[in-house]
Coordinates of C-alpha atoms and ligand atoms in Angstrom, one line a residue:
X1 CA 12.1 -4.6 21.7
X2 CA 15.7 -4.4 21.8
X3 CA 17.7 -6.2 19.5
X4 CA 21.5 -6.1 19.0
X5 CA 21.9 -7.9 15.8
X6 CA 23.6 -6.5 13.1
X7 CA 21.2 -8.4 10.6
X8 CA 17.4 -8.7 11.1
X9 CA 14.5 -10.1 8.7
X10 CA 11.0 -8.3 8.5
X11 CA 7.8 -9.4 6.7
X12 CA 5.2 -6.9 5.4
X13 CA 1.8 -7.2 4.0
X14 CA 0.6 -4.7 1.0
X15 CA -2.4 -2.8 1.7
X16 CA -5.1 -1.1 -0.5
X17 CA -6.8 2.0 0.6
X18 CA -10.5 2.2 0.6
X19 CA -10.3 6.1 1.0
X20 CA -7.5 6.9 -1.2
X21 CA -4.2 9.0 -0.5
X22 CA -3.5 11.1 -3.9
X23 CA -1.5 14.2 -3.7
X24 CA 1.5 15.7 -1.6
X25 CA 1.8 18.8 0.5
X26 CA 5.5 18.2 0.9
X27 CA 7.5 16.1 -1.8
X28 CA 10.6 15.7 0.1
X29 CA 8.9 14.6 3.5
X30 CA 6.1 12.7 1.8
X31 CA 3.0 14.4 3.5
X32 CA -0.2 14.0 2.4
X33 CA -2.7 16.6 1.2
X34 CA -5.5 14.2 2.8
X35 CA -5.9 11.3 5.0
X36 CA -6.7 7.4 4.0
X37 CA -7.9 4.7 5.1
X38 CA -6.8 1.0 4.2
X39 CA -7.2 -2.7 4.4
X40 CA -4.3 -5.0 5.1
X41 CA -4.1 -8.2 2.8
X42 CA -2.9 -11.6 4.2
X43 CA -1.9 -13.0 1.0
X44 CA 0.6 -10.2 -1.0
X45 CA 3.7 -9.4 1.1
X46 CA 7.6 -8.5 1.0
X47 CA 10.2 -10.1 3.2
X48 CA 13.5 -8.0 3.4
X49 CA 16.6 -8.9 5.2
X50 CA 18.6 -5.5 6.1
X51 CA 22.8 -6.4 6.9
X52 CA 24.9 -3.8 8.5
X53 CA 28.8 -4.3 7.7
X54 CA 31.2 -2.6 9.3
X55 CA 32.9 -0.8 6.4
X56 CA 31.6 2.3 4.8
X57 CA 30.3 2.7 1.0
X58 CA 27.3 2.4 -0.6
X59 CA 24.2 -0.1 0.4
X60 CA 23.6 -2.9 -1.6
X61 CA 19.9 -3.4 -2.8
X62 CA 18.7 -6.6 -4.1
X63 CA 15.1 -7.1 -5.4
X64 CA 13.7 -10.6 -6.2
X65 CA 17.3 -12.0 -6.7
X66 CA 18.5 -9.0 -8.8
X67 CA 21.0 -5.9 -8.3
X68 CA 18.0 -3.3 -8.1
X69 CA 18.2 -0.4 -10.5
X70 CA 19.9 3.0 -9.1
X71 CA 16.7 5.0 -8.6
X72 CA 15.1 2.2 -6.7
X73 CA 18.5 2.0 -4.6
X74 CA 18.8 5.6 -3.8
X75 CA 15.2 5.6 -2.5
X76 CA 16.2 2.9 0.0
X77 CA 19.7 4.5 0.7
X78 CA 17.8 7.8 1.6
X79 CA 15.7 6.0 4.3
X80 CA 18.7 4.2 5.7
X81 CA 20.0 7.6 6.1
X82 CA 17.5 8.8 8.3
X83 CA 18.1 6.0 10.6
X84 CA 21.9 6.5 10.3
X85 CA 21.0 9.8 11.7
X86 CA 19.4 8.7 14.4
X87 CA 21.7 6.2 15.6
X88 CA 24.5 8.4 15.1
X89 CA 22.8 10.9 17.6
X90 CA 21.7 8.0 20.0
X91 CA 24.7 6.2 20.0
X92 CA 27.6 7.6 18.5
X93 CA 28.3 4.2 16.7
X94 CA 28.1 4.5 13.0
X95 CA 26.0 2.0 11.0
X96 CA 28.1 0.7 7.9
X97 CA 26.9 0.0 4.7
X98 CA 24.0 -2.2 4.1
X99 CA 22.9 -5.1 2.2
X100 CA 19.4 -5.1 1.6
X101 CA 17.5 -8.2 0.1
X102 CA 13.9 -8.4 -0.8
X103 CA 11.7 -10.5 -2.0
X104 CA 8.0 -9.8 -2.9
X105 CA 5.5 -12.7 -3.5
X106 CA 3.9 -10.9 -6.3
X107 CA 4.7 -8.6 -9.3
X108 CA 6.3 -5.7 -8.4
X109 CA 5.5 -2.1 -9.3
X110 CA 2.3 -3.2 -11.1
X111 CA -0.3 -1.0 -8.7
X112 CA -0.3 -4.0 -6.2
X113 CA 1.2 -1.9 -3.3
X114 CA 4.8 -3.6 -3.6
X115 CA 6.1 -0.1 -2.2
X116 CA 4.1 0.1 0.7
X117 CA 4.7 -3.4 1.8
X118 CA 8.5 -3.0 0.8
X119 CA 9.2 0.1 2.5
X120 CA 7.1 -1.1 5.8
X121 CA 9.4 -4.5 5.7
X122 CA 12.5 -2.0 5.0
X123 CA 11.7 0.5 8.0
X124 CA 11.2 -2.6 10.4
X125 CA 14.0 -4.7 9.4
X126 CA 16.9 -2.0 8.9
X127 CA 15.5 -0.3 12.5
X128 CA 15.8 -3.7 14.1
X129 CA 19.3 -4.6 12.7
X130 CA 20.4 -1.5 13.8
X131 CA 19.7 -2.3 17.4
X132 CA 17.0 0.7 17.9
X133 CA 13.8 0.7 19.7
X134 CA 11.1 2.5 17.8
X135 CA 7.1 2.8 18.5
X136 CA 5.0 1.9 16.0
X137 CA 3.7 5.5 15.2
X138 CA 7.4 6.3 15.1
X139 CA 8.4 3.3 12.3
X140 CA 5.3 4.2 10.5
X141 CA 6.7 7.7 10.2
X142 CA 9.8 6.4 8.6
X143 CA 8.2 3.9 6.0
X144 CA 6.1 7.3 5.1
X145 CA 9.5 8.7 4.0
X146 CA 10.0 5.7 1.7
X147 CA 6.6 5.2 0.0
X148 CA 3.6 7.1 1.5
X149 CA 1.3 4.1 1.5
X150 CA 3.8 2.4 3.4
X151 CA 3.4 4.0 6.6
X152 CA 0.1 2.1 6.9
X153 CA 1.5 -1.3 6.3
X154 CA 2.9 -1.4 9.9
X155 CA -0.5 -2.4 11.1
X156 CA -2.8 -5.3 10.3
X157 CA -6.4 -4.9 9.5
X158 CA -7.8 -1.7 9.1
X159 CA -5.7 1.6 9.5
X160 CA -5.9 5.2 8.8
X161 CA -2.9 7.7 7.9
X162 CA -3.5 10.5 9.6
X163 CA -2.7 13.6 7.4
X164 CA -1.3 15.6 10.2
X165 CA -0.7 19.6 10.1
X166 CA 2.8 20.1 11.3
X167 CA 5.8 21.2 8.6
X168 CA 7.9 18.4 9.8
X169 CA 5.5 15.4 9.3
X170 CA 5.7 14.5 13.0
X171 CA 2.2 14.0 13.6
X172 CA 1.6 12.3 9.9
X173 CA 1.4 8.7 10.6
X174 CA -1.1 5.8 10.6
X175 CA -2.9 4.3 13.5
X176 CA -4.9 1.1 13.8
X177 CA -8.5 1.3 13.6
X178 CA -9.2 -2.5 13.7
X179 CA -6.2 -4.4 13.7
X180 CA -7.8 -8.2 13.6
X181 CA -11.2 -7.4 12.2
X182 CA -13.6 -10.2 13.1
X183 CA -15.4 -9.8 9.7
X184 CA -15.6 -12.7 6.4
X185 CA -14.0 -10.1 3.8
X186 CA -12.2 -11.0 0.7
X187 CA -10.7 -9.0 -1.4
X188 CA -9.9 -10.5 -4.7
X189 CA -6.8 -8.7 -6.7
X190 CA -7.4 -9.2 -10.6
X191 CA -4.1 -8.7 -12.4
X192 CA -4.9 -7.4 -15.7
X193 CA -1.1 -6.3 -16.8
X194 CA 1.6 -7.1 -14.5
X195 CA 4.4 -5.0 -15.9
X196 CA 5.9 -2.2 -14.1
X197 CA 3.7 0.9 -14.7
X198 CA 4.9 3.7 -16.8
X199 CA 3.9 6.6 -14.6
X200 CA 4.7 6.2 -11.1
X201 CA 2.0 7.1 -8.4
X202 CA 4.4 9.9 -7.4
X203 CA 4.6 11.5 -10.6
X204 CA 0.8 10.9 -11.0
X205 CA -0.1 12.4 -8.1
X206 CA 2.2 15.4 -8.7
X207 CA 0.8 16.1 -12.0
X208 CA -2.9 16.0 -10.6
X209 CA -2.0 18.4 -8.1
X210 CA -0.4 20.7 -10.5
X211 CA -2.9 20.9 -13.0
X212 CA -6.5 19.1 -12.4
X213 CA -9.2 21.5 -12.2
X214 CA -11.2 18.9 -10.1
X215 CA -8.2 18.8 -7.4
X216 CA -10.1 21.1 -5.0
X217 CA -13.3 19.1 -5.2
X218 CA -11.6 15.8 -4.5
X219 CA -10.0 17.6 -1.2
X220 CA -13.0 19.1 0.0
X221 CA -14.9 15.7 -0.2
X222 CA -12.5 13.6 1.6
X223 CA -13.1 14.6 5.2
X224 CA -16.8 13.4 4.8
X225 CA -15.7 10.3 3.2
X226 CA -13.2 9.5 6.0
X227 CA -16.0 9.7 8.6
X228 CA -18.4 7.8 6.9
X229 CA -15.6 5.1 6.5
X230 CA -14.8 4.8 9.9
X231 CA -18.5 4.7 10.6
X232 CA -19.0 1.8 8.1
X233 CA -16.0 -0.4 9.8
X234 CA -17.1 0.4 13.0
X235 CA -21.1 -0.7 12.1
X236 CA -19.7 -3.6 9.9
X237 CA -21.9 -1.9 7.2
X238 CA -20.6 -4.1 4.2
X239 CA -23.0 -2.3 1.6
X240 CA -21.8 1.5 2.8
X241 CA -18.2 0.4 3.3
X242 CA -18.1 -1.3 -0.6
X243 CA -20.1 1.6 -2.1
X244 CA -18.1 4.4 -0.6
X245 CA -15.0 2.5 -1.4
X246 CA -15.7 2.1 -5.1
X247 CA -17.0 5.7 -5.1
X248 CA -13.9 7.1 -3.7
X249 CA -11.5 5.3 -5.8
X250 CA -13.8 6.4 -9.3
X251 CA -13.4 10.2 -8.0
X252 CA -9.6 10.0 -7.5
X253 CA -9.1 8.5 -11.0
X254 CA -11.7 11.4 -12.5
X255 CA -9.5 13.9 -10.8
X256 CA -6.4 12.3 -12.6
X257 CA -8.1 12.3 -15.7
X258 CA -8.7 15.8 -15.6
X259 CA -4.9 16.7 -15.3
X260 CA -3.0 18.2 -18.1
X261 CA -1.6 15.9 -19.7
X262 CA -4.1 13.4 -18.6
X263 CA -3.0 10.8 -15.9
X264 CA -4.6 7.7 -17.1
X265 CA -3.7 4.4 -15.5
X266 CA -6.6 2.0 -17.2
X267 CA -6.6 -0.4 -19.7
X268 CA -9.6 -1.3 -22.1
X269 CA -10.2 -4.1 -19.9
X270 CA -10.1 -2.1 -16.3
X271 CA -13.8 -0.8 -18.0
X272 CA -14.8 -4.0 -18.7
X273 CA -14.2 -5.7 -15.7
X274 CA -15.9 -2.7 -14.0
X275 CA -18.8 -3.2 -15.8
X276 CA -19.0 -6.8 -15.1
X277 CA -18.7 -6.1 -11.2
X278 CA -21.7 -3.9 -11.8
X279 CA -23.7 -6.7 -13.5
X280 CA -22.6 -8.8 -10.8
X281 CA -23.9 -6.7 -7.9
X282 CA -27.3 -6.3 -10.1
X283 CA -27.7 -10.1 -10.1
X284 CA -27.4 -10.0 -6.3
X285 CA -23.5 -10.9 -5.8
X286 CA -22.3 -7.9 -4.0
X287 CA -19.1 -6.9 -4.7
X288 CA -17.4 -3.6 -5.3
X289 CA -14.1 -2.3 -7.1
X290 CA -11.2 -0.3 -6.3
X291 CA -8.2 0.6 -8.4
X292 CA -5.0 2.0 -7.7
X293 CA -2.3 3.6 -9.8
X294 CA -2.4 0.8 -12.4
X295 CA -4.9 -0.9 -14.4
X296 CA -5.7 -3.6 -12.0
X297 CA -8.8 -3.9 -10.0
X298 CA -9.5 -4.9 -6.6
X299 CA -12.6 -6.5 -5.5
X300 CA -14.2 -6.6 -2.1
X301 CA -16.8 -9.1 -1.2
X302 CA -18.0 -11.1 1.6
X303 CA -15.9 -14.4 1.9
X304 CA -19.0 -16.6 1.3
X305 CA -19.3 -15.0 -2.4
X306 CA -15.8 -15.9 -3.6
X307 CA -16.4 -19.1 -5.0
X308 CA -19.3 -17.6 -7.0
X309 CA -17.1 -14.6 -7.9
X310 CA -14.3 -16.6 -9.1
X311 CA -16.7 -18.9 -11.2
X312 CA -18.2 -15.6 -12.7
X313 CA -14.5 -14.6 -13.8
X314 CA -13.2 -18.2 -15.0
X315 CA -13.6 -17.3 -18.8
X316 CA -11.9 -14.2 -18.6
X317 CA -8.8 -15.8 -20.2
X318 CA -7.0 -12.0 -20.4
X319 CA -6.8 -12.3 -16.5
X320 CA -3.2 -13.0 -15.8
X321 CA -4.2 -13.7 -12.0
X322 CA -7.1 -13.6 -9.7
X323 CA -5.9 -13.8 -5.8
X324 CA -8.3 -14.0 -3.0
X325 CA -6.9 -12.1 -0.1
X326 CA -8.3 -11.9 3.8
X327 CA -7.5 -9.3 6.0
X328 CA -3.6 -9.7 6.9
X329 CA -1.3 -9.0 9.9
X330 CA 0.9 -5.8 10.6
X331 CA 4.4 -6.0 9.9
X332 CA 6.4 -8.3 11.6
X333 CA 10.2 -9.4 12.3
X334 CA 10.9 -13.0 11.3
X335 CA 12.6 -15.3 13.8
X336 CA 16.2 -16.3 12.4
X337 CA 14.8 -19.9 12.7
X338 CA 12.4 -19.2 10.0
X339 CA 14.5 -16.8 7.8
X340 CA 15.4 -19.6 5.3
X341 CA 11.6 -20.3 4.2
X342 CA 12.2 -17.2 1.9
X343 CA 9.2 -17.0 -0.9
Ligands
PMV1 O1 2.6 5.8 -1.8 P1 2.6 5.6 -3.2 O2 3.4 6.3 -3.7 O3 2.8 4.2 -3.9 O4 1.0 6.3 -3.6 C1 -0.3 5.3 -3.3 C2 -1.2 5.8 -4.3 C3 -2.8 5.0 -4.1 O5 -2.0 4.0 -4.0 C4 -3.1 5.5 -5.2 C5 -3.3 5.0 -3.2 C6 -3.3 4.6 -1.6 O6 -3.9 5.2 -0.7 O7 -2.5 3.6 -1.6

């Protein structure tokens, strides 16, 4: 893939971890304490265009049609600077200032993994616009340095972010487990609150690693969770996958709750809905919940059960949105002919 344009548009889909990444061993390189496994979703995505100019100057970031905040702009510029280093060493032609235009088709920063889809789309668009040729593991490593979970959004379906052992992060990237799973899964995203969260996932995990007495127990349990999750995916064992996914998410939140000060992402409604999911399970509708760094639930079920699930939640007027998702694709470049069709 050699692209000589100075502008490129990429689309990446958000992913939800079935086995969570929670905690870094290197803050600057975004190296995780533990491996993780995710499912990429079809209905939630980011489109990002990167255009390099000839002149120097600060990069400019537009997010959903508005100039982004300075901290967000700096995060994006840091990732582009990594590419500039690569470009300078390969061709000697410096890349000028970039204009980055990014659109999400869902709420930004509300625990719906907008940073995952955002940084995966950015890594691909910025690389293609620079005319660089990078393998998917290399793109995954680059996206990781924007937001850890973004390294998994380069892949469709089920992906695994390998923790890696090296200090420079060269072996910490995602690989595909099953890119296009032939499995009738539906993950419903339940939006309780669509405002940006008060405590970022990065700050929440740093506080957990530093202060939670339960953190060593979390880490000690992860290899077994990863092994069993890989087995559940390979054998298409929906019950095993769902039970383990819910257990792993509640274990992550229990570990975070034991931090000082406590890291709490839930709202009262989060617990009410968790109880509702249990009731539905007991009444024969097999579904399981997972929760990230926010109050929203994602509920996994088999596709045939989606109409019944939707009907069961119809009277929950507090829900801001209920979005059914299927397994989605990995990040891809959008041809210029389709570029006008932004969300
Ligand atoms: O990549 P970040 O910094 O947005 O952290 C993601 C943290 C979780 O969503 C809670 C877990 C995960 O593996 O995606």
